[in-house]
CSV table of C-alpha atoms in Angstrom, one decimal:
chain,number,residue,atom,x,y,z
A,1,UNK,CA,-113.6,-60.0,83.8
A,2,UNK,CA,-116.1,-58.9,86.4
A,3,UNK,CA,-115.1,-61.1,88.7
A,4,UNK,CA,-111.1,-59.4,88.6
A,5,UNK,CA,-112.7,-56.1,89.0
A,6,UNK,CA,-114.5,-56.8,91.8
A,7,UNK,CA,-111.2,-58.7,93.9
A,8,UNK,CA,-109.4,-55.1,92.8
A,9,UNK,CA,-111.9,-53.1,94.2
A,10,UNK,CA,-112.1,-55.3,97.4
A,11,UNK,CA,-108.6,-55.6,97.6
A,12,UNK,CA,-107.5,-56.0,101.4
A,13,UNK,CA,-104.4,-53.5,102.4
A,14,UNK,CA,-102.2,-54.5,105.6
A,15,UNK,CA,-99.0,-53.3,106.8
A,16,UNK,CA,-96.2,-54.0,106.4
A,17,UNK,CA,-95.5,-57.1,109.0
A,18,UNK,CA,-93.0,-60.1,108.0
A,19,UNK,CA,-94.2,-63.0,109.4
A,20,UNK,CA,-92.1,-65.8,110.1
A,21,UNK,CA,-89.1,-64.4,108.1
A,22,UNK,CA,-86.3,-63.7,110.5
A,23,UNK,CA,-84.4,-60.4,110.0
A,24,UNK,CA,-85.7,-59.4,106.8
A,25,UNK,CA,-88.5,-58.2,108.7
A,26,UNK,CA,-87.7,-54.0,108.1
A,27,UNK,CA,-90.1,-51.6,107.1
A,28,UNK,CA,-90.5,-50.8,103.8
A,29,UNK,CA,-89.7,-47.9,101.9
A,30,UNK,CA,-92.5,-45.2,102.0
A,31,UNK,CA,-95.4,-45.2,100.2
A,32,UNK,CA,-95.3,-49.1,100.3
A,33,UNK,CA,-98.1,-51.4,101.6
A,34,UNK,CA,-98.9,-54.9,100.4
A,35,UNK,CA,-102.3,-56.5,99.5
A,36,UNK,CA,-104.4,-59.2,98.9
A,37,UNK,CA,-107.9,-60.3,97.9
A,38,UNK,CA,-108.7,-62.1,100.8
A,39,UNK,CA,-106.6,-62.6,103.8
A,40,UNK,CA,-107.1,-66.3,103.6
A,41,UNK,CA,-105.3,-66.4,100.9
A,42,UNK,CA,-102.4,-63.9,101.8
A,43,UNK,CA,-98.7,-64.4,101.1
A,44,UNK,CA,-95.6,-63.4,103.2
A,45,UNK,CA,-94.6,-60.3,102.7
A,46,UNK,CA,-91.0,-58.6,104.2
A,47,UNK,CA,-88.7,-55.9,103.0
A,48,UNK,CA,-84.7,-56.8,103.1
A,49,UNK,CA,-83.1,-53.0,102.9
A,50,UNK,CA,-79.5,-54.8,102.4
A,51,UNK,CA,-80.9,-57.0,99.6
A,52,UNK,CA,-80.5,-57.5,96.0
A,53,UNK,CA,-77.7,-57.6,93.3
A,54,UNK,CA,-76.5,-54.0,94.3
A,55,UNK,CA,-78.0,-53.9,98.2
A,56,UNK,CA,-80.5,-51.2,97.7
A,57,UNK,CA,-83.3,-53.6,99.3
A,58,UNK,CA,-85.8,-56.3,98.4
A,59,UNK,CA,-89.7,-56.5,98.2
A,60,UNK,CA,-90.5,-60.2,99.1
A,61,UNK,CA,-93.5,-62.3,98.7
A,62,UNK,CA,-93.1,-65.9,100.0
A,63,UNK,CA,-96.3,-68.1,99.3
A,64,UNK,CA,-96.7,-71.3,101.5
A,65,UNK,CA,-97.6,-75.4,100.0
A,66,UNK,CA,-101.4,-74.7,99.7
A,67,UNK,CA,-102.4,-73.9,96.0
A,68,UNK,CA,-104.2,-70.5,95.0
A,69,UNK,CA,-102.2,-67.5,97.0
A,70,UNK,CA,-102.4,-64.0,96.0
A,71,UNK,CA,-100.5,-60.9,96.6
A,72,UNK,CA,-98.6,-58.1,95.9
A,73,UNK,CA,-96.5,-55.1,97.1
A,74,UNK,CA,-98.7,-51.7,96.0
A,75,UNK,CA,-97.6,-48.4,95.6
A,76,UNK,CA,-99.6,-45.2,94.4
A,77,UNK,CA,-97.5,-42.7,92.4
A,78,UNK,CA,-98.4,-39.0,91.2
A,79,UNK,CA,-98.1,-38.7,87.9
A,80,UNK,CA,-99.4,-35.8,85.4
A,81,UNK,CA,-101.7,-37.0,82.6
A,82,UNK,CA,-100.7,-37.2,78.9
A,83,UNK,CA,-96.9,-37.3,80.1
A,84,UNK,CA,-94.8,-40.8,79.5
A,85,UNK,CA,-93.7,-42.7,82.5
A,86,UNK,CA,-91.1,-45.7,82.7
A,87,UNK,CA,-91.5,-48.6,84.7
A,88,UNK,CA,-87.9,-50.5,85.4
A,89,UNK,CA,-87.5,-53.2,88.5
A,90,UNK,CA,-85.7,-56.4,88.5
A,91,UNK,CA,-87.0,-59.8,90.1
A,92,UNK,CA,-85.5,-63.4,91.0
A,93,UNK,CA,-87.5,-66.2,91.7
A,94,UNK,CA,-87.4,-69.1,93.4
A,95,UNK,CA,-90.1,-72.4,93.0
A,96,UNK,CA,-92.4,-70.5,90.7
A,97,UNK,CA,-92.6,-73.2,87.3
A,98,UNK,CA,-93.8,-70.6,85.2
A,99,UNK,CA,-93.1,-66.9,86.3
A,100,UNK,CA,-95.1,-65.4,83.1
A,101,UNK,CA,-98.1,-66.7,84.9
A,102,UNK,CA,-97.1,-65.8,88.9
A,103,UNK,CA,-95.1,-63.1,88.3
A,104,UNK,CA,-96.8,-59.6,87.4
A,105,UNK,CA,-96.6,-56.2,87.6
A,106,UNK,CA,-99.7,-54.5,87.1
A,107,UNK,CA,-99.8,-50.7,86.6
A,108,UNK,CA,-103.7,-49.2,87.0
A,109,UNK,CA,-104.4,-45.4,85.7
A,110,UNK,CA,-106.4,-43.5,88.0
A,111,UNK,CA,-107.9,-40.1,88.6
A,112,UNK,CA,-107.7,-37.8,92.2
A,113,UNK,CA,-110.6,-40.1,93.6
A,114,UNK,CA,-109.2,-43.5,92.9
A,115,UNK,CA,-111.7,-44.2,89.9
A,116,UNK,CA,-110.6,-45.5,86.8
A,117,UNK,CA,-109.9,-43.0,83.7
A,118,UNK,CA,-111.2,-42.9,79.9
A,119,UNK,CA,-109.1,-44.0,76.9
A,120,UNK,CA,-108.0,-40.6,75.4
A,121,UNK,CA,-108.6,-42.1,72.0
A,122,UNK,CA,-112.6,-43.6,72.1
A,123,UNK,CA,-112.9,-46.6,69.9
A,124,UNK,CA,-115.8,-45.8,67.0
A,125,UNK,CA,-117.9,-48.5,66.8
A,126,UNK,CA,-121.8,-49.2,66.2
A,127,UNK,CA,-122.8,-51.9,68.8
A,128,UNK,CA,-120.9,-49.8,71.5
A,129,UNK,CA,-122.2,-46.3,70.6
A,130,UNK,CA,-122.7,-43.9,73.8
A,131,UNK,CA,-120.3,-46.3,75.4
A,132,UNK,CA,-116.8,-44.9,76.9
A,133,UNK,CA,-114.0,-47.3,76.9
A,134,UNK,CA,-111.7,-47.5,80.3
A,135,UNK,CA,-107.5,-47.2,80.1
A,136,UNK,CA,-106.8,-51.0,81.0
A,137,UNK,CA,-104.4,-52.2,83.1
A,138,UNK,CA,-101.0,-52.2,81.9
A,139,UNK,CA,-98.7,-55.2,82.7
A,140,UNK,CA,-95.1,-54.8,81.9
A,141,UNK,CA,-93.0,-57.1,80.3
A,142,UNK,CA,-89.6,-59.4,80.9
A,143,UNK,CA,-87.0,-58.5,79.0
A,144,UNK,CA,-83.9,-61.0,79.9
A,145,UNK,CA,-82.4,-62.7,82.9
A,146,UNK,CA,-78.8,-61.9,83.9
A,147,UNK,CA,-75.9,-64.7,85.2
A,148,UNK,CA,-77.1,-64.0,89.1
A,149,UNK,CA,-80.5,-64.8,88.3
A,150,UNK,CA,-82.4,-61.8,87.9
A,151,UNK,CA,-84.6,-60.9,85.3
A,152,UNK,CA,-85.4,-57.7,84.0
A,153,UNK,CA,-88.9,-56.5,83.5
A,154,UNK,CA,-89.8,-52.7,82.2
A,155,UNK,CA,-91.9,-51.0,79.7
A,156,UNK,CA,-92.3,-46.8,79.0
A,157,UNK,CA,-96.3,-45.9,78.7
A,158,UNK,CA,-98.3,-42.6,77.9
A,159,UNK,CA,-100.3,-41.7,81.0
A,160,UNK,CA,-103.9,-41.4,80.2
A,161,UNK,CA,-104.9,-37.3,80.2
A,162,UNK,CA,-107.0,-37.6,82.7
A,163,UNK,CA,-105.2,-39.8,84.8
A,164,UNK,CA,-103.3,-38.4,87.9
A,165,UNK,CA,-102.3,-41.5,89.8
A,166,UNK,CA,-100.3,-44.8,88.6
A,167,UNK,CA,-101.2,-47.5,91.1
A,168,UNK,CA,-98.2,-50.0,90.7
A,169,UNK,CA,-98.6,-53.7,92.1
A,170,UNK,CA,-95.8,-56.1,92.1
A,171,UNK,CA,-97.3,-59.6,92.6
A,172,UNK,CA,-97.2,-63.2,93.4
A,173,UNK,CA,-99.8,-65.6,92.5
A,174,UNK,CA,-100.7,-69.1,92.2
A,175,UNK,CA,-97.3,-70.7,93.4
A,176,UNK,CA,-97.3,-72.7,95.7
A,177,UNK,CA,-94.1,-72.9,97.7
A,178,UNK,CA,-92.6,-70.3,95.5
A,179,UNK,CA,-90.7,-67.1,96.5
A,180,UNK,CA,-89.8,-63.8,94.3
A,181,UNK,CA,-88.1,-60.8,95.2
A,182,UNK,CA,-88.2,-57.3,93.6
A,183,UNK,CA,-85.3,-55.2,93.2
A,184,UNK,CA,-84.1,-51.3,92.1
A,185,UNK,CA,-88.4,-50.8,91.7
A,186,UNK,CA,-88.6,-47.4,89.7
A,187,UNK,CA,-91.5,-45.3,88.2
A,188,UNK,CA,-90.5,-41.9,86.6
A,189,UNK,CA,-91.4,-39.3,84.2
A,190,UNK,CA,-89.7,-40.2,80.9
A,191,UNK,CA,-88.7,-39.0,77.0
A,192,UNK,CA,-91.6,-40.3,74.8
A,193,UNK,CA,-91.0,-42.9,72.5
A,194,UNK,CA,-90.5,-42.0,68.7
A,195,UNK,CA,-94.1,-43.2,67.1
A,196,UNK,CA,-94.0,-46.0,65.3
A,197,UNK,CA,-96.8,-47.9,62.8
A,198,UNK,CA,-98.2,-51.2,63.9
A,199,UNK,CA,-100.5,-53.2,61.7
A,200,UNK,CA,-102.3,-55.6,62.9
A,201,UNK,CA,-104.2,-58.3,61.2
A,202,UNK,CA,-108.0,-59.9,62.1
A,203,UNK,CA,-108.4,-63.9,60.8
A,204,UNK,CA,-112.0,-63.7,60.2
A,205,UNK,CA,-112.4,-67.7,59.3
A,206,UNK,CA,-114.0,-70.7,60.4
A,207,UNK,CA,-112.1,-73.5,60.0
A,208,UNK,CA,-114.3,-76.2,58.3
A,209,UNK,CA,-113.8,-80.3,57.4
A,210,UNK,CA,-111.0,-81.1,60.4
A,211,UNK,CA,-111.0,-84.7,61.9
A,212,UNK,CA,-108.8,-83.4,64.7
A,213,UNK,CA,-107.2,-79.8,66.5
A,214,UNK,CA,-104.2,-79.9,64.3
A,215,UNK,CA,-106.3,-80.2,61.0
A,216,UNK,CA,-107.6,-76.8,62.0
A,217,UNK,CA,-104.6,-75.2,62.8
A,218,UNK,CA,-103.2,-75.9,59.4
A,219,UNK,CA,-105.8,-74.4,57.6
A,220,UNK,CA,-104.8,-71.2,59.5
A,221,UNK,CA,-101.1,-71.3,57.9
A,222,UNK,CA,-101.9,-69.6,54.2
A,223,UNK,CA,-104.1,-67.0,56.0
A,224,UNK,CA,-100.9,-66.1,58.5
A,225,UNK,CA,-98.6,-66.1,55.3
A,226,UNK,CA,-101.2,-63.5,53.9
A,227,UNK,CA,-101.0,-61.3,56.7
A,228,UNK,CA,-97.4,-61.7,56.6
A,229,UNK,CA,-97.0,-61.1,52.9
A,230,UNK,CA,-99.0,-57.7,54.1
A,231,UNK,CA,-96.6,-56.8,56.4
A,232,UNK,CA,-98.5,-57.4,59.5
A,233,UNK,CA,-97.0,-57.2,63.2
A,234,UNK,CA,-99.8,-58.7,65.6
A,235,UNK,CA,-102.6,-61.3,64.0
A,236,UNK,CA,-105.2,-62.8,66.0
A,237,UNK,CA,-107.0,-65.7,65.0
A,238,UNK,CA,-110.5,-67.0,65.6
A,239,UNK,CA,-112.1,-68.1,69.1
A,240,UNK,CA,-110.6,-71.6,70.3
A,241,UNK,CA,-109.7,-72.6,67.0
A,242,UNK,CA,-108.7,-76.3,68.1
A,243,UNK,CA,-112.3,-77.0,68.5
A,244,UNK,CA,-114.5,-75.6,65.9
A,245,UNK,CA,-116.5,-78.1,63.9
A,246,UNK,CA,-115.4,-81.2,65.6
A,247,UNK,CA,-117.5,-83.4,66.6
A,248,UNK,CA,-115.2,-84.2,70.2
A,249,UNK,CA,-115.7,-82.7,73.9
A,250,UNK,CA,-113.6,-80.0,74.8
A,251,UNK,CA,-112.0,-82.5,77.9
A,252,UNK,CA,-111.2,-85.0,75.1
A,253,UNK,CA,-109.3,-82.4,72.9
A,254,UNK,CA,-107.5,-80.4,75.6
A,255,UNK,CA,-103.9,-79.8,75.2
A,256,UNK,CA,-101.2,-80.1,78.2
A,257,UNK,CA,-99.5,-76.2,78.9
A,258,UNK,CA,-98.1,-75.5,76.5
A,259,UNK,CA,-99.0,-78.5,74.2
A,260,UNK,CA,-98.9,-78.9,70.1
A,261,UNK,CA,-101.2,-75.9,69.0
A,262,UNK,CA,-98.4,-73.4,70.8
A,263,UNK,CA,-96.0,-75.1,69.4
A,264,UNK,CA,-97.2,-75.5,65.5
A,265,UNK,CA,-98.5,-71.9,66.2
A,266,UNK,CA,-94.8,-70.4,67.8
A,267,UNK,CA,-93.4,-71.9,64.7
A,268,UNK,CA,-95.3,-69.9,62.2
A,269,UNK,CA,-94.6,-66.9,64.1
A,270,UNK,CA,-91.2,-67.4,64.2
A,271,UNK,CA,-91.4,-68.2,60.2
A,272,UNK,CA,-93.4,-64.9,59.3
A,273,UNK,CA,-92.1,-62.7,62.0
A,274,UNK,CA,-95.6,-62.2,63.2
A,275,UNK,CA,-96.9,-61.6,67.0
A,276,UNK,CA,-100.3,-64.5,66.6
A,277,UNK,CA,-102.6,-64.2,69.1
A,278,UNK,CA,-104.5,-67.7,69.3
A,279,UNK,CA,-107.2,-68.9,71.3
A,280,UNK,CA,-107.3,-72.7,72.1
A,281,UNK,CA,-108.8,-75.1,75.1
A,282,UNK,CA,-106.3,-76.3,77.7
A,283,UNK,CA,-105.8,-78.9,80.5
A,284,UNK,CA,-103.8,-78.5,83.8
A,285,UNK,CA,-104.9,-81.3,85.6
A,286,UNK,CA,-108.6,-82.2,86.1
A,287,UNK,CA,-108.8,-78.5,85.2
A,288,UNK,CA,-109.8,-77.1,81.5
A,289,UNK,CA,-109.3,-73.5,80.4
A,290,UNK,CA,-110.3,-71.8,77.4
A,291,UNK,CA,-107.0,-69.6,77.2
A,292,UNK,CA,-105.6,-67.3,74.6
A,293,UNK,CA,-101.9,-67.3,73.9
A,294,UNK,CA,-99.8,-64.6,72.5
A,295,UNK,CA,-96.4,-65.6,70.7
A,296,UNK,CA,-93.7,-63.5,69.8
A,297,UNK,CA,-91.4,-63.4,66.6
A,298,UNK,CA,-89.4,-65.8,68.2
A,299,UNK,CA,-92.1,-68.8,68.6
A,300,UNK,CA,-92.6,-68.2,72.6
A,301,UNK,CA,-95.1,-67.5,74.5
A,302,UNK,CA,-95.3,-64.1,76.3
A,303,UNK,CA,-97.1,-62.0,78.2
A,304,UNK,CA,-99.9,-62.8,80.7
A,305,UNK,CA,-101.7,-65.6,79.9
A,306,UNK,CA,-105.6,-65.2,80.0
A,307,UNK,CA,-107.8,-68.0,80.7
A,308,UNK,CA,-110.9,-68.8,82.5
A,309,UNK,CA,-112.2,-72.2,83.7
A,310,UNK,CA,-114.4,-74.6,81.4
């Protein structure tokens, strides 16, 4: 997590210059400028004002063959803490295998200096007294593709009080070849949402006496019909639960993305109507990660998926 903060804070700004893309070389909009964390590792980035479904424009990232590119169209809005804001856009892709993963919006809270702003609500806890939690990053979600192609992706949040900025990033990462273009890109003021209760459930076991991954998984099934029997929304289960107490390597027990724990996993969510947060070790190649996946009530995966090398 240190690592991410410091790419944000180093975060290189360029103008707006299409390289290599023909007419849809315009400038953007106002307020627009793209970014990346290094410039060796910069996309393509060029604004099309005739483009998209209804030819109000595109924002377009292009990413070349070599593996690990990173970039995004930024833009800074004012905003007046404590008030709820909407975030609405539309994207199409094209070569990106799994657009959860390379295709994110990220929306950062911050004050009149740039800085990042205090949760309004401070979590109580006795191993982090003194300590002031930070509003995180808000990334908003997909919420259907149309016939043309393009997906939807919004989400309505409550600014921070203290926040007077919403830094919105539309990005493309780690797709090699691939291509995505953003469409009707809106951040307003909106109605708040009518509250709502959420409950969430904590697994607090170890799984003990497996011979394989999928012997621990199972003993995680009468926990998750508790929970669901409480009427929990969101569960989260232990740390990399495919590996504890087994006597194997984490290389030998690594799952292909996504392999049989999401799927045994997306299965139980979709039979309890449960959002399961579950934390597993997986393998992309001659790479491991230890990643956590969250599934809906429909079995898939969603969200960003968070992992970090092994």
């Amino acid at each position: 997590m240190k690592r991410q903060t410091l790419v944000l804070a180093f975060a290189v700004l360029f103008p707006v210059v299409a390289v290599g893309l023909g007419a849809e070389s315009a400038p953007a909009p106002d307020g627009w400028t793209t970014a990346a964390p290094r410039d060796e590792i910069r996309p393509q980035f060029a604004f099309d004002p005739q483009g998209g479904p209804r030819g109000t424009g595109c924002f377009i990232i292009r990413a070349d063959r070599r593996e690990g590119l990173d970039g995004c169209w930024k833009k800074t809005f004012a905003i007046q803490g404590g008030r709820c804001y909407r975030f609405e856009s539309f994207y199409q892709a094209k070569e990106v295998p799994v657009p959860r993963r390379s295709i994110v919006v990220k929306i950062n809270w911050r004050n009149s200096q740039g800085r990042s702003v205090p949760l309004d609500e401070q979590p109580g806890t006795s191993y982090l007294r003194g300590a002031t939690a930070m509003a995180e990053t808000e990334f908003p979600t997909p919420k259907g593709t149309n016939a043309a192609g393009w997906t939807e992706l919004c989400d309505t949040y409550r600014a921070p009080s203290k926040a007077t900025q919403a830094v919105v990033e539309l990005h493309l990462q780690w797709a090699a070849g691939g291509e995505v273009r953003w469409t009707d890109v809106s951040f307003a003021e909106a109605v708040p949402p009518a509250p709502r209760k959420v409950r969430l459930a904590a697994v607090h076991f170890r799984p003990k006496g497996g011979k394989t991954p999928m012997d621990n998984c199972r003993m995680y099934e009468p926990l998750l019909a508790e929970a669901a029997r409480q009427k929990a929304d969101l569960a989260v289960l232990g740390e990399v639960v495919t590996s504890v107490g087994l006597s194997q390597k984490v290389q030998e027990i690594a799952e292909p993305i996504p392999g049989p724990t999401t799927e045994y996993f997306g299965q139980l969510a979709k039979k309890h109507n449960l959002h399961i947060v579950v934390s597993l070790d997986e393998r992309d190649g001659h790479l491991i990660y230890n990643a956590a996946v969250l599934l809906d009530p429909d079995g898939r995966p969603t969200g960003e998926r968070q992992r970090y090398w092994v």
